[in-house]
mmCIF file of C-alpha atoms and ligand atoms in Angstrom:
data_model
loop_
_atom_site.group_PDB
_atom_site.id
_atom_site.type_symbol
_atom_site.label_atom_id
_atom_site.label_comp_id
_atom_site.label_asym_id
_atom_site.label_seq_id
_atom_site.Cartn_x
_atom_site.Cartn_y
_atom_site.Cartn_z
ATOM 1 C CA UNK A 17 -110.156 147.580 107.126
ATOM 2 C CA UNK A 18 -113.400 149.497 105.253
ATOM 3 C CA UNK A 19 -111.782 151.795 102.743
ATOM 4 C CA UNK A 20 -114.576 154.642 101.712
ATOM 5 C CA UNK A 21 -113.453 157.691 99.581
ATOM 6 C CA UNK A 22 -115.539 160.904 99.873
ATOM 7 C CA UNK A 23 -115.805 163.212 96.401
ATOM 8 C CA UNK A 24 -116.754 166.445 97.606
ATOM 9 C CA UNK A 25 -115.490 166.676 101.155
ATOM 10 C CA UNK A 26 -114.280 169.865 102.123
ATOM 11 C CA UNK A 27 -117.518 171.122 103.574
ATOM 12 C CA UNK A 28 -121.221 170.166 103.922
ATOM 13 C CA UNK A 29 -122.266 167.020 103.681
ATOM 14 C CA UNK A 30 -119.496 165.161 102.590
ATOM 15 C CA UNK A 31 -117.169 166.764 105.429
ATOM 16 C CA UNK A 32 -119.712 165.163 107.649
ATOM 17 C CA UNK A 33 -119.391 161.823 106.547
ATOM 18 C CA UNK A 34 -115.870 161.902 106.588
ATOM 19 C CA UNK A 35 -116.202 162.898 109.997
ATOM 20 C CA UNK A 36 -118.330 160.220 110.609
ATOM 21 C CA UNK A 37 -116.418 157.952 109.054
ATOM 22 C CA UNK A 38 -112.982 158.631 110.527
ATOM 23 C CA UNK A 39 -114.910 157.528 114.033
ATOM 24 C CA UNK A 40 -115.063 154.189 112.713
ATOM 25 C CA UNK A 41 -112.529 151.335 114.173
ATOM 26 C CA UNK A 42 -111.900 149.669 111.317
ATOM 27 C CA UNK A 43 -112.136 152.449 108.792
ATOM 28 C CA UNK A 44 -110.036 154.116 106.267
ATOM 29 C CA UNK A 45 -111.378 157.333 105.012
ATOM 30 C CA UNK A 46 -109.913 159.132 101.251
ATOM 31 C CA UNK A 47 -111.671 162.626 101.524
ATOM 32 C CA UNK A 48 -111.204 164.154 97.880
ATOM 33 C CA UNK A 49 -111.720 167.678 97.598
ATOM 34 C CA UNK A 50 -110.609 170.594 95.004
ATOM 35 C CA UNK A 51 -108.191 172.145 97.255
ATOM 36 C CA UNK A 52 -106.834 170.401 100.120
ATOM 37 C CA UNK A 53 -105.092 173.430 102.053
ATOM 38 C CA UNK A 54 -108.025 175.578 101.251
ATOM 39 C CA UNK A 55 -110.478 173.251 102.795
ATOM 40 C CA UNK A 56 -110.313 174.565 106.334
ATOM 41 C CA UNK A 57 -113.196 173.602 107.837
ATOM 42 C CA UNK A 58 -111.795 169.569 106.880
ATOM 43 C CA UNK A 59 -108.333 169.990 108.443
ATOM 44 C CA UNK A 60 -109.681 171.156 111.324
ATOM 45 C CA UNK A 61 -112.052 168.291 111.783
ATOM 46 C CA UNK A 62 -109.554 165.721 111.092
ATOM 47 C CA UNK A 63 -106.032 167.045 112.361
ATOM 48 C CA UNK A 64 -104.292 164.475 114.166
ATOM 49 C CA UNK A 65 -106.491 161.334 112.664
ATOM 50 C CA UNK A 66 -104.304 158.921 111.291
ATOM 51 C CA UNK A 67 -107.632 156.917 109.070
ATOM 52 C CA UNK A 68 -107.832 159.725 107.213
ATOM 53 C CA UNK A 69 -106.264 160.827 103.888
ATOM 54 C CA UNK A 70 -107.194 164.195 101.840
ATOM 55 C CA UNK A 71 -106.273 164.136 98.442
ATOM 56 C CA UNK A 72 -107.269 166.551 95.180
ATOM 57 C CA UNK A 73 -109.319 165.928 92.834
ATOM 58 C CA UNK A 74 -111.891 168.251 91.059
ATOM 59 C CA UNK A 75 -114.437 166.328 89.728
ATOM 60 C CA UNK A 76 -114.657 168.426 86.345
ATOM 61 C CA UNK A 77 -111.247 167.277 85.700
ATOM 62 C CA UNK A 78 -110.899 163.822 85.073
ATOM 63 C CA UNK A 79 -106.923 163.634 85.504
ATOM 64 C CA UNK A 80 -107.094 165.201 88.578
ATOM 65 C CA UNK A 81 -109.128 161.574 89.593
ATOM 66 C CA UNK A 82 -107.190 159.843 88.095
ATOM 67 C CA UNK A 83 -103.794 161.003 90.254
ATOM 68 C CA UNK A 84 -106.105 160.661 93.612
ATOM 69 C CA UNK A 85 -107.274 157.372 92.833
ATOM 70 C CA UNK A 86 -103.682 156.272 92.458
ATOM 71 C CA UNK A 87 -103.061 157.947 95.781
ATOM 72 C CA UNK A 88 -105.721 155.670 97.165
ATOM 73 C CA UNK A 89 -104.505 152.418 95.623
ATOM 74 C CA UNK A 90 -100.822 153.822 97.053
ATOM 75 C CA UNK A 91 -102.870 153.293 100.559
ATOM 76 C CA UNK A 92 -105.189 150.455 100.107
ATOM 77 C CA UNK A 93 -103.060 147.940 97.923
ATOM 78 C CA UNK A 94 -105.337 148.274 94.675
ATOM 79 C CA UNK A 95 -108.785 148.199 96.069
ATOM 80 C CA UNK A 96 -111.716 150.676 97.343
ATOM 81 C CA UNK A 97 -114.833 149.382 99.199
ATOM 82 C CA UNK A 98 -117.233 152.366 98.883
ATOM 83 C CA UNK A 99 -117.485 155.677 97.313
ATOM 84 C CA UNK A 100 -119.453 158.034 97.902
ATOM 85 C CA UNK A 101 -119.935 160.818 95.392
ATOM 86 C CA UNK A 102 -121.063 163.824 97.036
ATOM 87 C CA UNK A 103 -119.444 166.876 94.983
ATOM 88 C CA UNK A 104 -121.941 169.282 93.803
ATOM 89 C CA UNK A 105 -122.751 172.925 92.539
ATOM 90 C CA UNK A 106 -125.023 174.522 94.987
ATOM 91 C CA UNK A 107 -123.602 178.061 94.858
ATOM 92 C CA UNK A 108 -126.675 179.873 96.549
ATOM 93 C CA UNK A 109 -125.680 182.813 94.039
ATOM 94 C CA UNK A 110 -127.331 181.332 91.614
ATOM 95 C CA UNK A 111 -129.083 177.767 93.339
ATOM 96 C CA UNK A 112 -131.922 179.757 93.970
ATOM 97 C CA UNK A 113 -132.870 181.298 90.225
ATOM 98 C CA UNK A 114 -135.154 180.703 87.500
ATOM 99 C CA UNK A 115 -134.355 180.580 84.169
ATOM 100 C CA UNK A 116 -135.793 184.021 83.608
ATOM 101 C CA UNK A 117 -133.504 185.418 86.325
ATOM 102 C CA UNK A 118 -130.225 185.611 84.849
ATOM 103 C CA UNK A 119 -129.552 189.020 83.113
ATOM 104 C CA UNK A 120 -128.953 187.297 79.991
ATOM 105 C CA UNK A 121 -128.319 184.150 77.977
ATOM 106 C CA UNK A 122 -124.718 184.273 77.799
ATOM 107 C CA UNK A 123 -124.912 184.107 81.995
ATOM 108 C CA UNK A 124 -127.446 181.810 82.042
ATOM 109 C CA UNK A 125 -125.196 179.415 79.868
ATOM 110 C CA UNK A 126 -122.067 179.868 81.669
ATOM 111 C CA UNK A 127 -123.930 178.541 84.648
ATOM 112 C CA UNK A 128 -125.995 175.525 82.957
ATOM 113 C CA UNK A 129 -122.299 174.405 81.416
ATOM 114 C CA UNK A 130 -120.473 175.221 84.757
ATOM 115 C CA UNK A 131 -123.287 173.269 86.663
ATOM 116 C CA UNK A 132 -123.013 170.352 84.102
ATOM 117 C CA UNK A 133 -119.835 169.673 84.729
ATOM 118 C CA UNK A 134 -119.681 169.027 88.136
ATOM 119 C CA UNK A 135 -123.322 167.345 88.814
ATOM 120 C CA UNK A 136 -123.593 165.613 85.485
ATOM 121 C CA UNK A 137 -120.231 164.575 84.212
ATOM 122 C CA UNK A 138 -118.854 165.239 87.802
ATOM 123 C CA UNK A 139 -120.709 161.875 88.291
ATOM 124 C CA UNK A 140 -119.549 160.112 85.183
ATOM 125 C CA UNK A 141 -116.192 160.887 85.918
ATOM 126 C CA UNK A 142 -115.976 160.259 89.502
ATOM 127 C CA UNK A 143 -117.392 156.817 88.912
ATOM 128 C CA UNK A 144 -115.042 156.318 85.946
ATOM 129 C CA UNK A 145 -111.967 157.210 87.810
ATOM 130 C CA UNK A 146 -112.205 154.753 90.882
ATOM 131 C CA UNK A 147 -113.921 151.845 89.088
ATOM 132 C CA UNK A 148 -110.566 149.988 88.844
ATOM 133 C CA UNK A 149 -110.135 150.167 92.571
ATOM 134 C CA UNK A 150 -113.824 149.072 93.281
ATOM 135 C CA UNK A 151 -113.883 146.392 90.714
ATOM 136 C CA UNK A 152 -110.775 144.665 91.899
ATOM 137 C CA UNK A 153 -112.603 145.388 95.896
ATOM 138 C CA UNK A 154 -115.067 142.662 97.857
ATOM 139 C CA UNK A 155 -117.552 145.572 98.721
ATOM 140 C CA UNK A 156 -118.324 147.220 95.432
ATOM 141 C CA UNK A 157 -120.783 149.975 96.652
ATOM 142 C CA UNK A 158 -121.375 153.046 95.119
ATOM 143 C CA UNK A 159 -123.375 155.903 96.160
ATOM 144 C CA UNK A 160 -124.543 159.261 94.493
ATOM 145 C CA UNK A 161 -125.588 161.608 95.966
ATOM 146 C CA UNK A 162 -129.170 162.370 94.631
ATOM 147 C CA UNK A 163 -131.633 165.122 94.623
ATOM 148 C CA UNK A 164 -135.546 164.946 94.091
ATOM 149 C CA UNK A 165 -134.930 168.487 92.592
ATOM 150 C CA UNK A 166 -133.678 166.306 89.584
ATOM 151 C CA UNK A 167 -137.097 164.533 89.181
ATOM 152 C CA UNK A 168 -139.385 166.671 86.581
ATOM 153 C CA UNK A 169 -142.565 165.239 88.212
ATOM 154 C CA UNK A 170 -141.269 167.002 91.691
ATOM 155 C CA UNK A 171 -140.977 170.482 89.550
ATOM 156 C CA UNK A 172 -144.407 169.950 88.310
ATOM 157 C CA UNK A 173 -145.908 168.681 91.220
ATOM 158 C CA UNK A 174 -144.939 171.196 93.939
ATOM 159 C CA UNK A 175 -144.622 173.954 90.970
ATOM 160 C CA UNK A 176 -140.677 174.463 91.991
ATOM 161 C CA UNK A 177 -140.017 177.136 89.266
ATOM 162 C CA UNK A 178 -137.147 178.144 90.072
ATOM 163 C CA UNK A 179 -133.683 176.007 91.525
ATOM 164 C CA UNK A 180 -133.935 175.882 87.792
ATOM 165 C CA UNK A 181 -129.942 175.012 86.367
ATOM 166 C CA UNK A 182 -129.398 172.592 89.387
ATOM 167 C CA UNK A 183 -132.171 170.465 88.821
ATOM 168 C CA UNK A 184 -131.699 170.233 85.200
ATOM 169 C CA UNK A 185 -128.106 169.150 86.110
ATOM 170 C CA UNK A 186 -128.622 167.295 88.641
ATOM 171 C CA UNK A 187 -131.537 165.505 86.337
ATOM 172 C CA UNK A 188 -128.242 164.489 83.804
ATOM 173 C CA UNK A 189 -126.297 163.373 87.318
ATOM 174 C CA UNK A 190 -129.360 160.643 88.076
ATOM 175 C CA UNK A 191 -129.459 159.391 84.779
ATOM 176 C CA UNK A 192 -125.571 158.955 84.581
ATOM 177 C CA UNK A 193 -125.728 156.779 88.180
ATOM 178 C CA UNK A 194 -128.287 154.754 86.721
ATOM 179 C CA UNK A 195 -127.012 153.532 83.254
ATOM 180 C CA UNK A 196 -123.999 152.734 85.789
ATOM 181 C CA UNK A 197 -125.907 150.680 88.139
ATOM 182 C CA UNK A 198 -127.117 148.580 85.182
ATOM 183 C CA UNK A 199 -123.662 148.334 83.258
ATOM 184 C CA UNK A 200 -122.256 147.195 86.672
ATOM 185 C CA UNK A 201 -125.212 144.964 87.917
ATOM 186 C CA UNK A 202 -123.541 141.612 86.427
ATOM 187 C CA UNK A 203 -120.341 142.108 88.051
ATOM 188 C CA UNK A 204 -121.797 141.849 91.350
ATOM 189 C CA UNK A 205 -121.914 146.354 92.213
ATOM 190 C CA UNK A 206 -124.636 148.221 94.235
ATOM 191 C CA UNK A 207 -125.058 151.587 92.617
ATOM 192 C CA UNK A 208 -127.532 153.716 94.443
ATOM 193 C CA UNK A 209 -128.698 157.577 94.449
ATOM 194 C CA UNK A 210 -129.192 158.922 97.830
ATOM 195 C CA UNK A 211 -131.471 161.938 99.206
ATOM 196 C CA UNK A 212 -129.971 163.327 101.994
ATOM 197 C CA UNK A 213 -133.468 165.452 102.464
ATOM 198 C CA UNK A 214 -133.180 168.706 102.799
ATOM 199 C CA UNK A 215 -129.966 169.664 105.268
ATOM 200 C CA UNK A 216 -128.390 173.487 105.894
ATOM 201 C CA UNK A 217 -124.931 172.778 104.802
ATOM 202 C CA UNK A 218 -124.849 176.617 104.746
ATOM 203 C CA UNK A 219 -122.507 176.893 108.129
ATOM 204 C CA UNK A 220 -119.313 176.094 105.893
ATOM 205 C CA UNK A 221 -119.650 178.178 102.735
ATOM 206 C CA UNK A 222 -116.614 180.019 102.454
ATOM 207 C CA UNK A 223 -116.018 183.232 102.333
ATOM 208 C CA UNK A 224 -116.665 186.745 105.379
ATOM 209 C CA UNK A 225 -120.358 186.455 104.835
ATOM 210 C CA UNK A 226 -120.687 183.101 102.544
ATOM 211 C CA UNK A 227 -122.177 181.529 105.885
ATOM 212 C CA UNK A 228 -124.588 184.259 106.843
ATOM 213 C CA UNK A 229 -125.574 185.083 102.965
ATOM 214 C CA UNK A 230 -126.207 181.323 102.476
ATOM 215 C CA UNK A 231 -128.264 181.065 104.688
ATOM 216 C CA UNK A 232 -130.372 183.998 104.896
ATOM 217 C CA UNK A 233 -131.287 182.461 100.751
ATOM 218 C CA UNK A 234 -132.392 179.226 102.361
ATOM 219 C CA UNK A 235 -134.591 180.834 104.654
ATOM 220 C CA UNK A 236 -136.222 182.856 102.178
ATOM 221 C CA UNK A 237 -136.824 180.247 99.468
ATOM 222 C CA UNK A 238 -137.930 177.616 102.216
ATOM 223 C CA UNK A 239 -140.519 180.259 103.064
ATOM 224 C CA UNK A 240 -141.191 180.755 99.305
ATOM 225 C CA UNK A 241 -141.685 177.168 98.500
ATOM 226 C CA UNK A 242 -144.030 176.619 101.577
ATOM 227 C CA UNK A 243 -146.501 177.166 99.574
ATOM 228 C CA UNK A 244 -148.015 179.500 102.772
ATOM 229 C CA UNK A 245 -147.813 176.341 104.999
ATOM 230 C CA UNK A 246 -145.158 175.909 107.481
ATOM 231 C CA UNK A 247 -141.313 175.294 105.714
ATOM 232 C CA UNK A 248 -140.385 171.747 105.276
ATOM 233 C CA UNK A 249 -137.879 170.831 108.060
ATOM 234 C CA UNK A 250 -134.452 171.113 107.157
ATOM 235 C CA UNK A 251 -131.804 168.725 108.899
ATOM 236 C CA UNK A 252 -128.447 169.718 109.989
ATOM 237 C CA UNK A 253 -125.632 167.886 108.340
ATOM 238 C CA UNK A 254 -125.445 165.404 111.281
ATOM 239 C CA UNK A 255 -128.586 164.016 111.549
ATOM 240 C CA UNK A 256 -128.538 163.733 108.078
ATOM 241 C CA UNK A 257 -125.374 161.514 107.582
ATOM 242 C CA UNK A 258 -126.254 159.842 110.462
ATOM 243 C CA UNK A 259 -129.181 158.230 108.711
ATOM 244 C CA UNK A 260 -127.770 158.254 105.704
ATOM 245 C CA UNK A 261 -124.815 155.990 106.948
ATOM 246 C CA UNK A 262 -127.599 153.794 108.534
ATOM 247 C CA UNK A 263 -128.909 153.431 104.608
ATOM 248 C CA UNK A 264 -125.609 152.841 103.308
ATOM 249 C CA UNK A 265 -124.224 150.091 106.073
ATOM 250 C CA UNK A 266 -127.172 148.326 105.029
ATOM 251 C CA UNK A 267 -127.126 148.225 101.532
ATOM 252 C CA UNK A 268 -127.199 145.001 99.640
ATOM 253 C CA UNK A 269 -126.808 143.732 95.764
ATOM 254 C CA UNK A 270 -130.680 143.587 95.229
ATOM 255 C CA UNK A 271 -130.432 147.096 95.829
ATOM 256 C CA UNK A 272 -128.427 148.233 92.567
ATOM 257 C CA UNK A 273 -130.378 150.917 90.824
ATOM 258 C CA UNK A 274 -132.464 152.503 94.080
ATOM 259 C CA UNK A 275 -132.942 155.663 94.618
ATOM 260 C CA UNK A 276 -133.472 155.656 98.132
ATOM 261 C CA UNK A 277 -133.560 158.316 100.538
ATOM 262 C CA UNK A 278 -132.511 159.122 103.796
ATOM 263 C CA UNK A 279 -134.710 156.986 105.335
ATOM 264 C CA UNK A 280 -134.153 154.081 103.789
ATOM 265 C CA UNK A 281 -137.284 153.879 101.371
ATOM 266 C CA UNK A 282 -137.456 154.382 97.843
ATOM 267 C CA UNK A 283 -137.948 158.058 96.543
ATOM 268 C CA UNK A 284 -141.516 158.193 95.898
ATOM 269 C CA UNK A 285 -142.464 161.453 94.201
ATOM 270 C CA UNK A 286 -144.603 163.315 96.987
HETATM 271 N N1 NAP B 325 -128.121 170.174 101.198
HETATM 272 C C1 NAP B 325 -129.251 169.693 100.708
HETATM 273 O O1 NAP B 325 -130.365 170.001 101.166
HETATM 274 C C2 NAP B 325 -129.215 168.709 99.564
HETATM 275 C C3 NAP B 325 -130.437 168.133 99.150
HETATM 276 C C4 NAP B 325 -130.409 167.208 98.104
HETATM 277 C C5 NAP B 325 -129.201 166.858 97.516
HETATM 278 N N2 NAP B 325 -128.033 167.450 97.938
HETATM 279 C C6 NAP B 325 -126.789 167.060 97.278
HETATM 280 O O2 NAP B 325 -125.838 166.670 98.259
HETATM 281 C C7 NAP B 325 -124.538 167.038 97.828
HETATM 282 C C8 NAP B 325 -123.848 167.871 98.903
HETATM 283 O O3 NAP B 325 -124.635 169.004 99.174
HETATM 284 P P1 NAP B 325 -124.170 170.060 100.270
HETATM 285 O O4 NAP B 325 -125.395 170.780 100.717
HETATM 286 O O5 NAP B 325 -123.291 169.416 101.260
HETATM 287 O O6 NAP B 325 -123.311 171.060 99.354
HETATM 288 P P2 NAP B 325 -122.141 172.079 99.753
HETATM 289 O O7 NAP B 325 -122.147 172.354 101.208
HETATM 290 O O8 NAP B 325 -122.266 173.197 98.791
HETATM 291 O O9 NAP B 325 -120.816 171.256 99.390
HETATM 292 C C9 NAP B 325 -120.544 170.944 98.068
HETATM 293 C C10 NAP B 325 -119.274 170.140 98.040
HETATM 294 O O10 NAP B 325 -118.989 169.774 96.678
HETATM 295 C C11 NAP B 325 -117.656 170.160 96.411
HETATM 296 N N3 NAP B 325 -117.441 170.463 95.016
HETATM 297 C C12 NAP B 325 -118.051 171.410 94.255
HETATM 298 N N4 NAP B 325 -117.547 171.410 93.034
HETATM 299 C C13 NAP B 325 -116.579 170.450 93.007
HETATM 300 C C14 NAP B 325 -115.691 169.987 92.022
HETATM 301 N N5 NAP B 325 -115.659 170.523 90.797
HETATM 302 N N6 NAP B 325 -114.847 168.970 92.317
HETATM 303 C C15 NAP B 325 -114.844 168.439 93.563
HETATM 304 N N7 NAP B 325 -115.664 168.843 94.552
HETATM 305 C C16 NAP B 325 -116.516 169.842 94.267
HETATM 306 C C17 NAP B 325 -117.428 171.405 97.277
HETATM 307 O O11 NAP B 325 -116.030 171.651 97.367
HETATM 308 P P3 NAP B 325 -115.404 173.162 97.381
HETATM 309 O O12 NAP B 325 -115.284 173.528 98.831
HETATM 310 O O13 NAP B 325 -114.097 173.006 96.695
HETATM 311 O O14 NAP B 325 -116.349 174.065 96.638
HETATM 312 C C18 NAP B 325 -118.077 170.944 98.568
HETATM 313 O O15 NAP B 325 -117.223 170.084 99.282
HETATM 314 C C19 NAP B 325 -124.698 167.780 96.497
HETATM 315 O O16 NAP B 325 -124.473 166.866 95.444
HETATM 316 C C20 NAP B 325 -126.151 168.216 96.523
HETATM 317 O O17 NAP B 325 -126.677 168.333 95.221
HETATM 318 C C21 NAP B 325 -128.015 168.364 98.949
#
């Protein structure tokens, strides 16, 4: 048995890799998400699957980790081969804003502390909270989800003004992987940061219009940050697990400390 909990897995990308997952023979599949009767678009996709267990946990509260990752050891005996860490603040309210956007400071610090805490010290705590389980695993494999929008070159390079409070938080989020993958190095873990690329997750938002709204702001910044060229090409959430799983199934030791994308190669700054 492969056990693999998913942080973050009540929609998007980390509902599709449970999904993937839970197709697996020999797999055992923890899918941790805020609200586990709320996540509707999860239940549906694993009612009746028997490999796969959802359990709370929000990953701004660190007790709330704490209790799943005793409900995991409850199921596994003590031990966890993989986690993935995929929780994240992309509300496309305010994903898509500059810092001159917000109608003033007080909102524009409500959202840089509210985005902190779930893709900076969401990271530190999601780690923190199933490191027993991992340490005391064979597997030891950690990944984080990553984003080049987190890389202060990318901003100045392709002059990405805005996205401006997630990629300062996600920035925190890389950092915080890495001084894990080389506190953990010795004892043998594989701490990576994975790109998905970009991928419309925006089919699950929640909420009458969250779907529609979601993605009609995707559209329009993809067009925006074109540059008057033709929009990057955005994956849907299948493709995009696919390969990432692909990355993941192949990662070795020597590979603590990558951050690799999708593909499989290093993120190189384009
Ligand atoms: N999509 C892309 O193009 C892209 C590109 C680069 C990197 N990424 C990264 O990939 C990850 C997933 O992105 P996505 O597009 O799949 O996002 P998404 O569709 O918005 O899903 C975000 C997930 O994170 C969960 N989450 C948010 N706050 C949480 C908290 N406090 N505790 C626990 N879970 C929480 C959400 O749960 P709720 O349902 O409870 O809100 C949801 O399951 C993110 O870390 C993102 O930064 C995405």
């Amino acid at each position: 048995m492969v056990s693999y909990a998913v942080i973050g897995a009540s929609r998007g990308i980390g509902l599709e890799y449970v999904r993937q997952l839970a197709g697996r023979q020999n797999a055992v599949v923890f899918a941790i998400v805020r609200d586990a009767q709320g996540s509707t678009h999860l239940n549906a996709a694993v009612s009746g699957l028997k490999n796969v267990h959802i359990f709370e946990g929000d990953v701004t509260d660190y007790r709330s980790l704490e209790r799943a990752a005793k409900q995991v050891r409850d199921v596994t005996g003590g031990t966890l081969d993989y986690l993935i860490h995929v929780a994240g603040r992309t509300d496309p309210e305010t994903l898509y804003q500059a810092l001159d956007d917000y109608p003033s400071m007080d909102a524009l610090d409500e959202d840089c502390i509210t985005a902190y805490k779930i893709n900076t010290l969401g990271v530190i705590h999601g780690i923190s909270a199933f490191l027993p389980l991992l340490r005391a695993g064979p597997t030891k494999k950690i990944v984080v989800l990553g984003s080049p929008a987190g890389d202060f070159r990318l901003t100045r390079a392709a002059s990405i003004g805005d996205m401006a409070v997630y990629s300062v938080s996600k920035a925190g989020g890389l950092v915080a992987a890495m001084k894990y993958a080389v506190k953990l190095k010795s004892e043998g873990f594989c701490v990576v940061l994975l790109s998905p690329g970009l991928v419309d997750t925006t089919e699950t938002i929640p909420g009458e219009h969250g779907a529609a709204t979601g993605k009609a702001l995707l559209d329009k910044w993809m067009v925006e940050n074109s540059h008057g060229g033709p929009p990057a090409p955005c994956a849907n959430p299948e493709e995009s697990v696919r390969d990432q799983l692909k990355v993941i199934d192949s990662l070795k030791t020597s590979d603590n400390g990558r951050f690799l994308t999708y593909t499989g190669d290093d993120y190189v700054m384009p």
